[in-house]
PDB file of C-alpha atoms and ligand atoms in Angstrom:
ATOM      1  CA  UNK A   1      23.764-143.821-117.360  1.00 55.00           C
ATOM      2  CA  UNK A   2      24.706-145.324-113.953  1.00 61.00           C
ATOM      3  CA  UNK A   3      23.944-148.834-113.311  1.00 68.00           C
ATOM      4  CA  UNK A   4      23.365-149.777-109.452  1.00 91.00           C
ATOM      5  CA  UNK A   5      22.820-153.675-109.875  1.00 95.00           C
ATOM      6  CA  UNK A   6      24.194-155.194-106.829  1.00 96.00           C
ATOM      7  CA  UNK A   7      23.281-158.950-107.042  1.00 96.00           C
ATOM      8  CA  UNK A   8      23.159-161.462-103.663  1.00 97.00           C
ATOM      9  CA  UNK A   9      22.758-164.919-103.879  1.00 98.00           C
ATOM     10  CA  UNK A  10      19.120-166.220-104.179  1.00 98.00           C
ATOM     11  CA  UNK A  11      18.791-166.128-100.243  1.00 98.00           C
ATOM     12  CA  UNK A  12      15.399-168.465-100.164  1.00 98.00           C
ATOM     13  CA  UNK A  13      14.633-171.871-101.971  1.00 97.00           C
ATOM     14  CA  UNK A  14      12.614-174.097-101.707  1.00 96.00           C
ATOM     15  CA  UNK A  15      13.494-177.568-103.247  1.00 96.00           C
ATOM     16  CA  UNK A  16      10.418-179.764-103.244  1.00 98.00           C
ATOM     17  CA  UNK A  17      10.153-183.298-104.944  1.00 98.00           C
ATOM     18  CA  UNK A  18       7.385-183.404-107.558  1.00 98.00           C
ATOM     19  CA  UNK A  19       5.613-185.703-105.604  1.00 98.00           C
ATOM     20  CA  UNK A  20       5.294-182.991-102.259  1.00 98.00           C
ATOM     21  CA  UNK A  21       5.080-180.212-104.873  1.00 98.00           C
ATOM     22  CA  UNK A  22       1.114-181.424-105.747  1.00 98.00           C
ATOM     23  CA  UNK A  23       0.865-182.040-102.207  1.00 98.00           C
ATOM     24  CA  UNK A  24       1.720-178.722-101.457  1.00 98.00           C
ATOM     25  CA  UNK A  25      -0.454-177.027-104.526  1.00 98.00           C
ATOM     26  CA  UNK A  26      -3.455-179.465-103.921  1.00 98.00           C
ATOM     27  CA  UNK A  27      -3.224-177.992 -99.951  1.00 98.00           C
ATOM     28  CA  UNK A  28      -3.081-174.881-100.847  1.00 98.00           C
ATOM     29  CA  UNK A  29      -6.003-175.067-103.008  1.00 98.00           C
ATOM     30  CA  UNK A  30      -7.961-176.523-100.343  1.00 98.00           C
ATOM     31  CA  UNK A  31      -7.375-173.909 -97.838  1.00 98.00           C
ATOM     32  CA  UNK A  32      -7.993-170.908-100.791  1.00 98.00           C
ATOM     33  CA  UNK A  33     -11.192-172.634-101.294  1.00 98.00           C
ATOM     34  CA  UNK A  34     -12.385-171.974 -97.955  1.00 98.00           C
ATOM     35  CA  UNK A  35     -11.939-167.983 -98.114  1.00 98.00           C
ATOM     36  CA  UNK A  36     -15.558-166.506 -98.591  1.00 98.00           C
ATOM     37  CA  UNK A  37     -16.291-162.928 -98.954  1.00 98.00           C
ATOM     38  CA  UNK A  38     -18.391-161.989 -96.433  1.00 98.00           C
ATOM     39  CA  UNK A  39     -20.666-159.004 -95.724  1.00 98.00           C
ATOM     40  CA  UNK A  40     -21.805-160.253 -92.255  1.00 98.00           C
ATOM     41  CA  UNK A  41     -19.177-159.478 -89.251  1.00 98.00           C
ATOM     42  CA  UNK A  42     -18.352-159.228 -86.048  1.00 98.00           C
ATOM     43  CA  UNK A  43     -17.375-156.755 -83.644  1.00 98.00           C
ATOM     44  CA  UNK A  44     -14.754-158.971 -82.124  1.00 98.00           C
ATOM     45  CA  UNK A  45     -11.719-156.624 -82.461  1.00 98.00           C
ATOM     46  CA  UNK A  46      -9.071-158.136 -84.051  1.00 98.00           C
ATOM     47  CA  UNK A  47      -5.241-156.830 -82.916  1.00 98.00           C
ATOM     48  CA  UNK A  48      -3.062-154.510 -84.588  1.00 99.00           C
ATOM     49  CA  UNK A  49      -0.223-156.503 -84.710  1.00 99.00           C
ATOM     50  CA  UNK A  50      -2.093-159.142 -86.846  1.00 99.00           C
ATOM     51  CA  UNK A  51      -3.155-156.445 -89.253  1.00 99.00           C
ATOM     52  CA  UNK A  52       0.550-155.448 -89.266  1.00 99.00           C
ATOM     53  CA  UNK A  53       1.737-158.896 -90.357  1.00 99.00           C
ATOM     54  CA  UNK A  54      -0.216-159.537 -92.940  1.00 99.00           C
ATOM     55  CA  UNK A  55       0.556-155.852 -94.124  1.00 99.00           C
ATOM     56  CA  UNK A  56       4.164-156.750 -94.147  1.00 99.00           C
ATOM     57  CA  UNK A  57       3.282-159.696 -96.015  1.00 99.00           C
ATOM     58  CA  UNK A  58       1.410-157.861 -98.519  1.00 99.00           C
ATOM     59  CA  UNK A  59       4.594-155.899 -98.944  1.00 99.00           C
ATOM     60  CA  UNK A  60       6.986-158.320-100.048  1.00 98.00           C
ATOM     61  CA  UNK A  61       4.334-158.486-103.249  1.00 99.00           C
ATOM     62  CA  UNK A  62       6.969-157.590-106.593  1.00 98.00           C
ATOM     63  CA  UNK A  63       5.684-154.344-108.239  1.00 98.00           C
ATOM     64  CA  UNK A  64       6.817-151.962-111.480  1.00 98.00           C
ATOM     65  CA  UNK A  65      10.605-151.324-110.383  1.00 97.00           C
ATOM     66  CA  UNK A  66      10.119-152.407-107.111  1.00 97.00           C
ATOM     67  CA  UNK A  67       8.766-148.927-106.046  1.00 97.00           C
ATOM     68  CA  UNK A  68       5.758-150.064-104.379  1.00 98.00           C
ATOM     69  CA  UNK A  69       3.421-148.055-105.040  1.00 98.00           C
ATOM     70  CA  UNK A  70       0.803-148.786-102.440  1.00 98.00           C
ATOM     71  CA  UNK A  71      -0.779-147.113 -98.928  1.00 98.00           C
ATOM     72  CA  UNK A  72      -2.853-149.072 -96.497  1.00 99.00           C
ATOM     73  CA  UNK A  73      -4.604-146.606 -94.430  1.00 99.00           C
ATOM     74  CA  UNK A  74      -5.883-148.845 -91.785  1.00 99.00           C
ATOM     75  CA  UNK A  75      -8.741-147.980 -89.564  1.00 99.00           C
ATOM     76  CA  UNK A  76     -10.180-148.683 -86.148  1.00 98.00           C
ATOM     77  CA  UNK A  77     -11.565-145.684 -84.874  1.00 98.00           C
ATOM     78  CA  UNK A  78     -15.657-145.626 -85.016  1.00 98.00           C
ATOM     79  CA  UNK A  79     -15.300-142.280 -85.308  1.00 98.00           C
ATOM     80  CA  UNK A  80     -13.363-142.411 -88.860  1.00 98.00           C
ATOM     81  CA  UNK A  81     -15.269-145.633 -89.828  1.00 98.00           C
ATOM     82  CA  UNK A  82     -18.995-144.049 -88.864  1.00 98.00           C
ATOM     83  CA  UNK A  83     -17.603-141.031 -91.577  1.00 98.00           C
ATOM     84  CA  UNK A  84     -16.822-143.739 -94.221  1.00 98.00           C
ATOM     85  CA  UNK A  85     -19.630-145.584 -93.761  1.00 98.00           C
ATOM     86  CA  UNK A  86     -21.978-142.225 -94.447  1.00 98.00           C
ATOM     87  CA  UNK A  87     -19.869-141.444 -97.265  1.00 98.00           C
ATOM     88  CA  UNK A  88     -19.854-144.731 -98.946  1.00 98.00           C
ATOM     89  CA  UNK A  89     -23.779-145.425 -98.278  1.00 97.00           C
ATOM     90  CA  UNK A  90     -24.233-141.510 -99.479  1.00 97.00           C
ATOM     91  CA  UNK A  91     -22.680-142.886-103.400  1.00 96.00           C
ATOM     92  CA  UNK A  92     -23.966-146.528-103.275  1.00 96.00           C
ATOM     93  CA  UNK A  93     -27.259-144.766-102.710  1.00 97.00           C
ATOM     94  CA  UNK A  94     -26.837-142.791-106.086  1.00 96.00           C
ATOM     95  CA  UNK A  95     -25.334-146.185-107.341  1.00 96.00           C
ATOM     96  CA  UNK A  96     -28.425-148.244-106.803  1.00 95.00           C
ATOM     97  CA  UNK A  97     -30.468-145.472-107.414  1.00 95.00           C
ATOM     98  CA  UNK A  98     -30.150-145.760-110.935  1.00 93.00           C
ATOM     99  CA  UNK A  99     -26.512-144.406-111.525  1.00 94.00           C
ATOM    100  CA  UNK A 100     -25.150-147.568-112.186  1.00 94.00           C
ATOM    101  CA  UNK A 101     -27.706-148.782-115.139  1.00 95.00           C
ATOM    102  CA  UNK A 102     -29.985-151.674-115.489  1.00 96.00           C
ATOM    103  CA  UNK A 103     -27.067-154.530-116.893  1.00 97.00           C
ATOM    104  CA  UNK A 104     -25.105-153.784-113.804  1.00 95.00           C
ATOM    105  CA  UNK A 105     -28.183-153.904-111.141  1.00 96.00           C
ATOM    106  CA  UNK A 106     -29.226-157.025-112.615  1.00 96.00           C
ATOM    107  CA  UNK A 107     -25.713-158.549-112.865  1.00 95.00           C
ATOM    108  CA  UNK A 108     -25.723-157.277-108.801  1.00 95.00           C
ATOM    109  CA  UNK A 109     -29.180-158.547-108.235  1.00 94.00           C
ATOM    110  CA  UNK A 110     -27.635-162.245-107.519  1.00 95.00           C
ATOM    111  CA  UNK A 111     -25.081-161.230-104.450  1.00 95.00           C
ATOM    112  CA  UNK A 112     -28.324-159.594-102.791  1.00 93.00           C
ATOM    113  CA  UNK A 113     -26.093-156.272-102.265  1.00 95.00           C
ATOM    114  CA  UNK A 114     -27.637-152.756-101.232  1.00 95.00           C
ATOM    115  CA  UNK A 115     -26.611-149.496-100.420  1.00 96.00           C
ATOM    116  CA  UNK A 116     -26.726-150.322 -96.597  1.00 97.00           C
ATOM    117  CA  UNK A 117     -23.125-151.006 -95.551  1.00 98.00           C
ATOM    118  CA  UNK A 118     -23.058-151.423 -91.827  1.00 98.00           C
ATOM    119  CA  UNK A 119     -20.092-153.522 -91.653  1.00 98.00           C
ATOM    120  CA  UNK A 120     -18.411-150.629 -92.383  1.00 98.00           C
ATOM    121  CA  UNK A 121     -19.195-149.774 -88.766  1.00 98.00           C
ATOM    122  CA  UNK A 122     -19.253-153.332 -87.516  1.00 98.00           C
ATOM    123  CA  UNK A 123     -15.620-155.057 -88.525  1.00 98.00           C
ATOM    124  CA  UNK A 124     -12.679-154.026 -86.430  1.00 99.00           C
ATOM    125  CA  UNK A 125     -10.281-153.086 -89.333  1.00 99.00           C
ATOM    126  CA  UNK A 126     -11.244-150.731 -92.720  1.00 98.00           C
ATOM    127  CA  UNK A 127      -8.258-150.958 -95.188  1.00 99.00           C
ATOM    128  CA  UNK A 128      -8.626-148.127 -97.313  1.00 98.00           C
ATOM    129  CA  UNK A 129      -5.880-149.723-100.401  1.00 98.00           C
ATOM    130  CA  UNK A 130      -4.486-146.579-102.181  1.00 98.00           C
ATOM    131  CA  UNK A 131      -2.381-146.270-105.419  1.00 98.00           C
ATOM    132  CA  UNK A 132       0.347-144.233-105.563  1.00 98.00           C
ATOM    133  CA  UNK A 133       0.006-143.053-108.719  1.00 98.00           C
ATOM    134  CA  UNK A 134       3.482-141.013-108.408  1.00 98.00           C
ATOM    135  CA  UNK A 135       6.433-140.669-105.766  1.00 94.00           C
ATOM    136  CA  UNK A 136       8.006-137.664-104.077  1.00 90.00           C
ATOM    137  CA  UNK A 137      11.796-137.394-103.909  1.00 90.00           C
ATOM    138  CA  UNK A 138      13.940-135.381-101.181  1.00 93.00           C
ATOM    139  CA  UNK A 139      13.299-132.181-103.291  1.00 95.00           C
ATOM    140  CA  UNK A 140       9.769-132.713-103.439  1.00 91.00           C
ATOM    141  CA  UNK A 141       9.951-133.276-107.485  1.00 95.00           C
ATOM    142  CA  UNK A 142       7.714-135.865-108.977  1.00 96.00           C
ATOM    143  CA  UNK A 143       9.005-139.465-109.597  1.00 96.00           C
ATOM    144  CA  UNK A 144       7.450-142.204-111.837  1.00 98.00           C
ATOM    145  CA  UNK A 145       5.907-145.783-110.706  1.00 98.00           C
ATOM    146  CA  UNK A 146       5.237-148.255-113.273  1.00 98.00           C
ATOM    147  CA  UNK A 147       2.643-150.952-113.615  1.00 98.00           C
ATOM    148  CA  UNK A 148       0.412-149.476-110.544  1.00 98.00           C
ATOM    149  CA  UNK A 149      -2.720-151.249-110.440  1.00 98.00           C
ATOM    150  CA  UNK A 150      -1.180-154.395-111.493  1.00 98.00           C
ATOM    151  CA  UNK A 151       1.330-154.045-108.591  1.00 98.00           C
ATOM    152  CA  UNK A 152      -1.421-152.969-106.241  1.00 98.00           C
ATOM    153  CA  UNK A 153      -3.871-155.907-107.605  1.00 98.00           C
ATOM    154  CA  UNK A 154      -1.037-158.058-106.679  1.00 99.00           C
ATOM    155  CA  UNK A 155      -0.708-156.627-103.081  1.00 99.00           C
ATOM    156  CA  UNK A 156      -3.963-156.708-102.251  1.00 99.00           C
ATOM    157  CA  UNK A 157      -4.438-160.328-103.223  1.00 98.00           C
ATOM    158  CA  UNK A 158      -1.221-161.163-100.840  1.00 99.00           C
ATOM    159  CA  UNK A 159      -3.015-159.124 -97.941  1.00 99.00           C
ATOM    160  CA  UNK A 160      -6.483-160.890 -98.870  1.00 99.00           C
ATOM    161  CA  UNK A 161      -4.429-163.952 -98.581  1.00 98.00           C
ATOM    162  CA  UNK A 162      -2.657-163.610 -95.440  1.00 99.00           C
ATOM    163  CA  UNK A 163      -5.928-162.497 -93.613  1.00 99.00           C
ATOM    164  CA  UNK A 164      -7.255-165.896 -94.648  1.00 98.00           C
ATOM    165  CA  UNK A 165      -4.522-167.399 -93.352  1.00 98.00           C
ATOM    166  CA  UNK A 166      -4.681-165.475 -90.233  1.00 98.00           C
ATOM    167  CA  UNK A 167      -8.248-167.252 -89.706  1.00 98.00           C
ATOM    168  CA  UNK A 168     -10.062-163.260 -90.903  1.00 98.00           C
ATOM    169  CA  UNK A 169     -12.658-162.866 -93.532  1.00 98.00           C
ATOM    170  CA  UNK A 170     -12.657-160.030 -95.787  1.00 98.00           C
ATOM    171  CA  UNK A 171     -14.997-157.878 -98.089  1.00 98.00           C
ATOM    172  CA  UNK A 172     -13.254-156.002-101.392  1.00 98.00           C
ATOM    173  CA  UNK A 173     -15.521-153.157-101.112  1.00 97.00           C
ATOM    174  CA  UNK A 174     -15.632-150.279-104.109  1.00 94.00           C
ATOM    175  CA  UNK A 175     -17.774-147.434-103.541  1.00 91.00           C
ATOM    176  CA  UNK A 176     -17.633-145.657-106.686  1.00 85.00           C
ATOM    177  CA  UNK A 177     -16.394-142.972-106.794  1.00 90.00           C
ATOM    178  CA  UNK A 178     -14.304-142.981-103.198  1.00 95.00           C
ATOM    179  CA  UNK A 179     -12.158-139.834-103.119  1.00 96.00           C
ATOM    180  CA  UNK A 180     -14.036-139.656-100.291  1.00 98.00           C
ATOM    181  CA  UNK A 181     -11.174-141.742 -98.458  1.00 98.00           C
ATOM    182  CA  UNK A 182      -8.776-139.364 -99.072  1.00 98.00           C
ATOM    183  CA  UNK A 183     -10.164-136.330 -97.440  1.00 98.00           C
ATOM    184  CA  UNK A 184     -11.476-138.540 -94.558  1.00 98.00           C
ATOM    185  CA  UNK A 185      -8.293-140.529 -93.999  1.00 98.00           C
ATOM    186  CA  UNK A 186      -5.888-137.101 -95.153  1.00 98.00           C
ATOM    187  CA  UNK A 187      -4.479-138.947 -98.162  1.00 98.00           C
ATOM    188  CA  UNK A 188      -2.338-136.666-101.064  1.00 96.00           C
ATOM    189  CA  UNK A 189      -4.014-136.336-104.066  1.00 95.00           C
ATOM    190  CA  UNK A 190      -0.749-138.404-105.420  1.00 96.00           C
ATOM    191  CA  UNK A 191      -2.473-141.583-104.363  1.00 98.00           C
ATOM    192  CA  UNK A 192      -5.586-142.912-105.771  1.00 98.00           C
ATOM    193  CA  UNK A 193      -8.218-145.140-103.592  1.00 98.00           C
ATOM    194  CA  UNK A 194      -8.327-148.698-105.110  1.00 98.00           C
ATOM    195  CA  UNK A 195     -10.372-150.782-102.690  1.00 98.00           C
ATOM    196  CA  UNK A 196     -11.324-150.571 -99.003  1.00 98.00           C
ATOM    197  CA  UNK A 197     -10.725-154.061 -97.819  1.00 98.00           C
ATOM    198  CA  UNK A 198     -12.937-155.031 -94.784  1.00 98.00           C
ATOM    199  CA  UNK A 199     -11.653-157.402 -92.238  1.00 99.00           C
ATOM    200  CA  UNK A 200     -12.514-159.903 -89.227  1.00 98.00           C
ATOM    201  CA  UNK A 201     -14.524-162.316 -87.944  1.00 98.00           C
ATOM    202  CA  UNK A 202     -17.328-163.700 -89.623  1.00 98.00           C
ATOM    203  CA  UNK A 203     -20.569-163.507 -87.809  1.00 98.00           C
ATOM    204  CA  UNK A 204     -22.298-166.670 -86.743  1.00 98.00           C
ATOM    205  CA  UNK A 205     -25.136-166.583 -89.088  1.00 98.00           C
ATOM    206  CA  UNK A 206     -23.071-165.203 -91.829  1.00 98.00           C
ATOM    207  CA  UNK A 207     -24.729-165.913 -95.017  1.00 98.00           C
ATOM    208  CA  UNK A 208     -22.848-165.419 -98.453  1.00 98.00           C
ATOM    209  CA  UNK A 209     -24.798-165.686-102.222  1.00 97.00           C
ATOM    210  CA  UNK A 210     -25.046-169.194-103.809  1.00 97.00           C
ATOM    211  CA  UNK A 211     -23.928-167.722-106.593  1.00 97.00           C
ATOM    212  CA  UNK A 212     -20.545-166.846-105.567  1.00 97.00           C
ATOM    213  CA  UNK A 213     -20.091-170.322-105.034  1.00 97.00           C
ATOM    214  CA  UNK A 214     -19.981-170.915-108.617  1.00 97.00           C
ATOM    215  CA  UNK A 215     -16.472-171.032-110.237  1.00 97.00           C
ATOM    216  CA  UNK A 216     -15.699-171.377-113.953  1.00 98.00           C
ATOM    217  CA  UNK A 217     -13.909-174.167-114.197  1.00 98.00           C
ATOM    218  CA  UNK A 218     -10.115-175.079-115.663  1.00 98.00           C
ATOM    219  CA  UNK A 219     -11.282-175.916-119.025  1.00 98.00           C
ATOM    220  CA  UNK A 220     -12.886-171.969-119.003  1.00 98.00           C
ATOM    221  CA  UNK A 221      -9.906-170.300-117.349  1.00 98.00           C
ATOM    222  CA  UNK A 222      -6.707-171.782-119.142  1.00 98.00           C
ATOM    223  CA  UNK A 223      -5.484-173.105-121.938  1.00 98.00           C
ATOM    224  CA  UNK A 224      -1.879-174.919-122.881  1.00 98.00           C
ATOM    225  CA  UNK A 225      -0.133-174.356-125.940  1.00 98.00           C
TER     226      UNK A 225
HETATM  227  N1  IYR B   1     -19.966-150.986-104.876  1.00 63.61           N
HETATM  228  C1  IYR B   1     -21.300-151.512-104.733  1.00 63.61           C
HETATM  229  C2  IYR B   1     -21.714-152.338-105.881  1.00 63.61           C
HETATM  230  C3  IYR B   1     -20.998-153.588-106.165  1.00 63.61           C
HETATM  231  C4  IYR B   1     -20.342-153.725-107.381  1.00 63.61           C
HETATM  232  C5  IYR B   1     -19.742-154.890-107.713  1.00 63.61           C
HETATM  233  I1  IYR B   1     -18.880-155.080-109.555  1.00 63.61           I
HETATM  234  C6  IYR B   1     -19.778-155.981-106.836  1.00 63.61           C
HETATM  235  O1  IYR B   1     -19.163-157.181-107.173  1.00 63.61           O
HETATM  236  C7  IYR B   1     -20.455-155.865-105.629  1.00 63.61           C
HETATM  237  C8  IYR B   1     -21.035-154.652-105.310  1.00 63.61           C
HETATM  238  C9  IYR B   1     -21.464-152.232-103.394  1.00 63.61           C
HETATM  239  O2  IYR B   1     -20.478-152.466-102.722  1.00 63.61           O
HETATM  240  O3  IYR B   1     -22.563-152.565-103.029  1.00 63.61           O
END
C-alpha cells in the first residue's frame, strides 16, 4: 500500500470573537430565512457566468474521498427545456394520476402542486443534478465513489445556497422516475439523475403555500447530550 498524503498548512481561517461569531450565525440565519421555493418565474435570463459561480461554489462541497461525484447538466436552450418539460409533465401525469397513492396526494394536496410544470419552460436555467454513481479511469475500468447521495445532497444545498445569495430563486424538482434526463441531456448510464434544480427570478405575483412557511422548531429538530 502506497500512501500519497501530502499535507499544506490550513490555507483559510477565520478567527472570529464569540461575540461576532452569533452575529455572524444570527445573519446568516436571517438571510437563509428569506430563500422560498418558488414555482412561479420569470423569463428574465439570468447569465452564464452567474450559474458558473455558484457551480464552482457548489464544488468546493467535501464528498466520499473527495471524488466528487456529481454532474450539473445545465440548460438554456428552449429547445432541450420544451423536451424536459413534456417528459417530466408525461410522469407527473401518471404520478397524480393515481401512481403515487392516496397518503402522498394528500400529504401534496397542501403545496397546491400539479402535473403542469411550465416553469420548466419559463426559468432561464434547468440544472439537471446527476450522481455519479461510479468513475472511469484512463483505461476505461470502473472506479468506486463513496457516500454519493450524501455528497451530492451536500452539493446541491451549497448550489441552492449560492443562488440565494446570488439574489435567484430555485425549485428542487423530482419527477419520478427521470432517466428521462439522461437520454435528453446524453448523460452515461454511470450517473444517476438526483434533482433538476430550477433557477431565476421570481415572478411578481409569485405565490408560495402557507404551509411551507411552517418550520418545526429547535426543540423538534435537536437535542444536546
Ligand atoms: N414530483 C412531483 C410531486 C412532488 C413530490 C414532493 I415529496 C414534493 O415535495 C413536491 C412535489 C411534482 O414536482 O409535482
Amino acid at each position: 500500500m502506497d500512501f500519497h498524503y501530502d499535507p499544506i498548512p490550513l490555507p483559510h481561517r477565520q478567527n472570529l470573537s464569540d461575540e461576532k461569531s452569533l452575529e455572524e450565525a444570527k445573519a446568516y440565519f436571517d438571510f437563509i430565512q428569506q430563500r422560498h421555493t418558488i414555482r412561479d418565474f420569470t423569463d428574465q435570463p439570468v447569465s452564464r457566468e452567474v450559474i458558473e459561480t455558484c457551480l464552482r461554489a457548489a464544488g468546493t462541497a467535501p464528498s466520499g474521498a473527495n471524488h466528487q461525484p456529481w454532474h450539473f447538466a445545465c440548460v438554456s436552450d428552449p429547445d432541450t427545456k420544451k423536451k424536459i418539460r413534456e417528459a417530466a409533465e408525461a410522469e407527473e401525469r401518471e404520478f397524480y394520476g393515481g401512481k403515487a397513492g392516496d397518503e402522498w396526494l394528500d400529504d401534496l394536496s397542501k403545496l397546491g402542486t400539479d402535473a403542469n410544470k411550465p416553469f420548466l419552460e419559463t426559468a432561464p436555467w434547468l440544472i439537471a443534478i446527476f450522481v455519479e454513481r461510479y468513475g472511469m479511469d484512463e483505461e476505461g475500468n470502473k472506479t468506486k465513489n463513496y457516500y454519493t447521495s450524501e455528497s451530492v445532497g451536500i452539493a446541491t444545498g451549497f448550489l441552492i445556497n449560492a443562488l440565494h445569495r446570488a439574489g435567484l430563486a430555485t425549485l428542487t424538482h423530482t419527477p419520478n422516475p427521470m432517466k428521462f434526463l439522461n437520454e435528453i441531456l446524453g448523460r452515461p448510464s454511470s450517473e444517476r439523475p438526483y434533482i433538476l434544480l430550477v433557477a431565476g427570478h421570481a415572478a411578481e405575483d409569485a405565490q408560495i403555500p402557507r404551509a411551507a412557511t411552517i418550520k418545526k422548531p429547535l426543540e423538534k429538530i435537536a437535542s444536546f447530550i
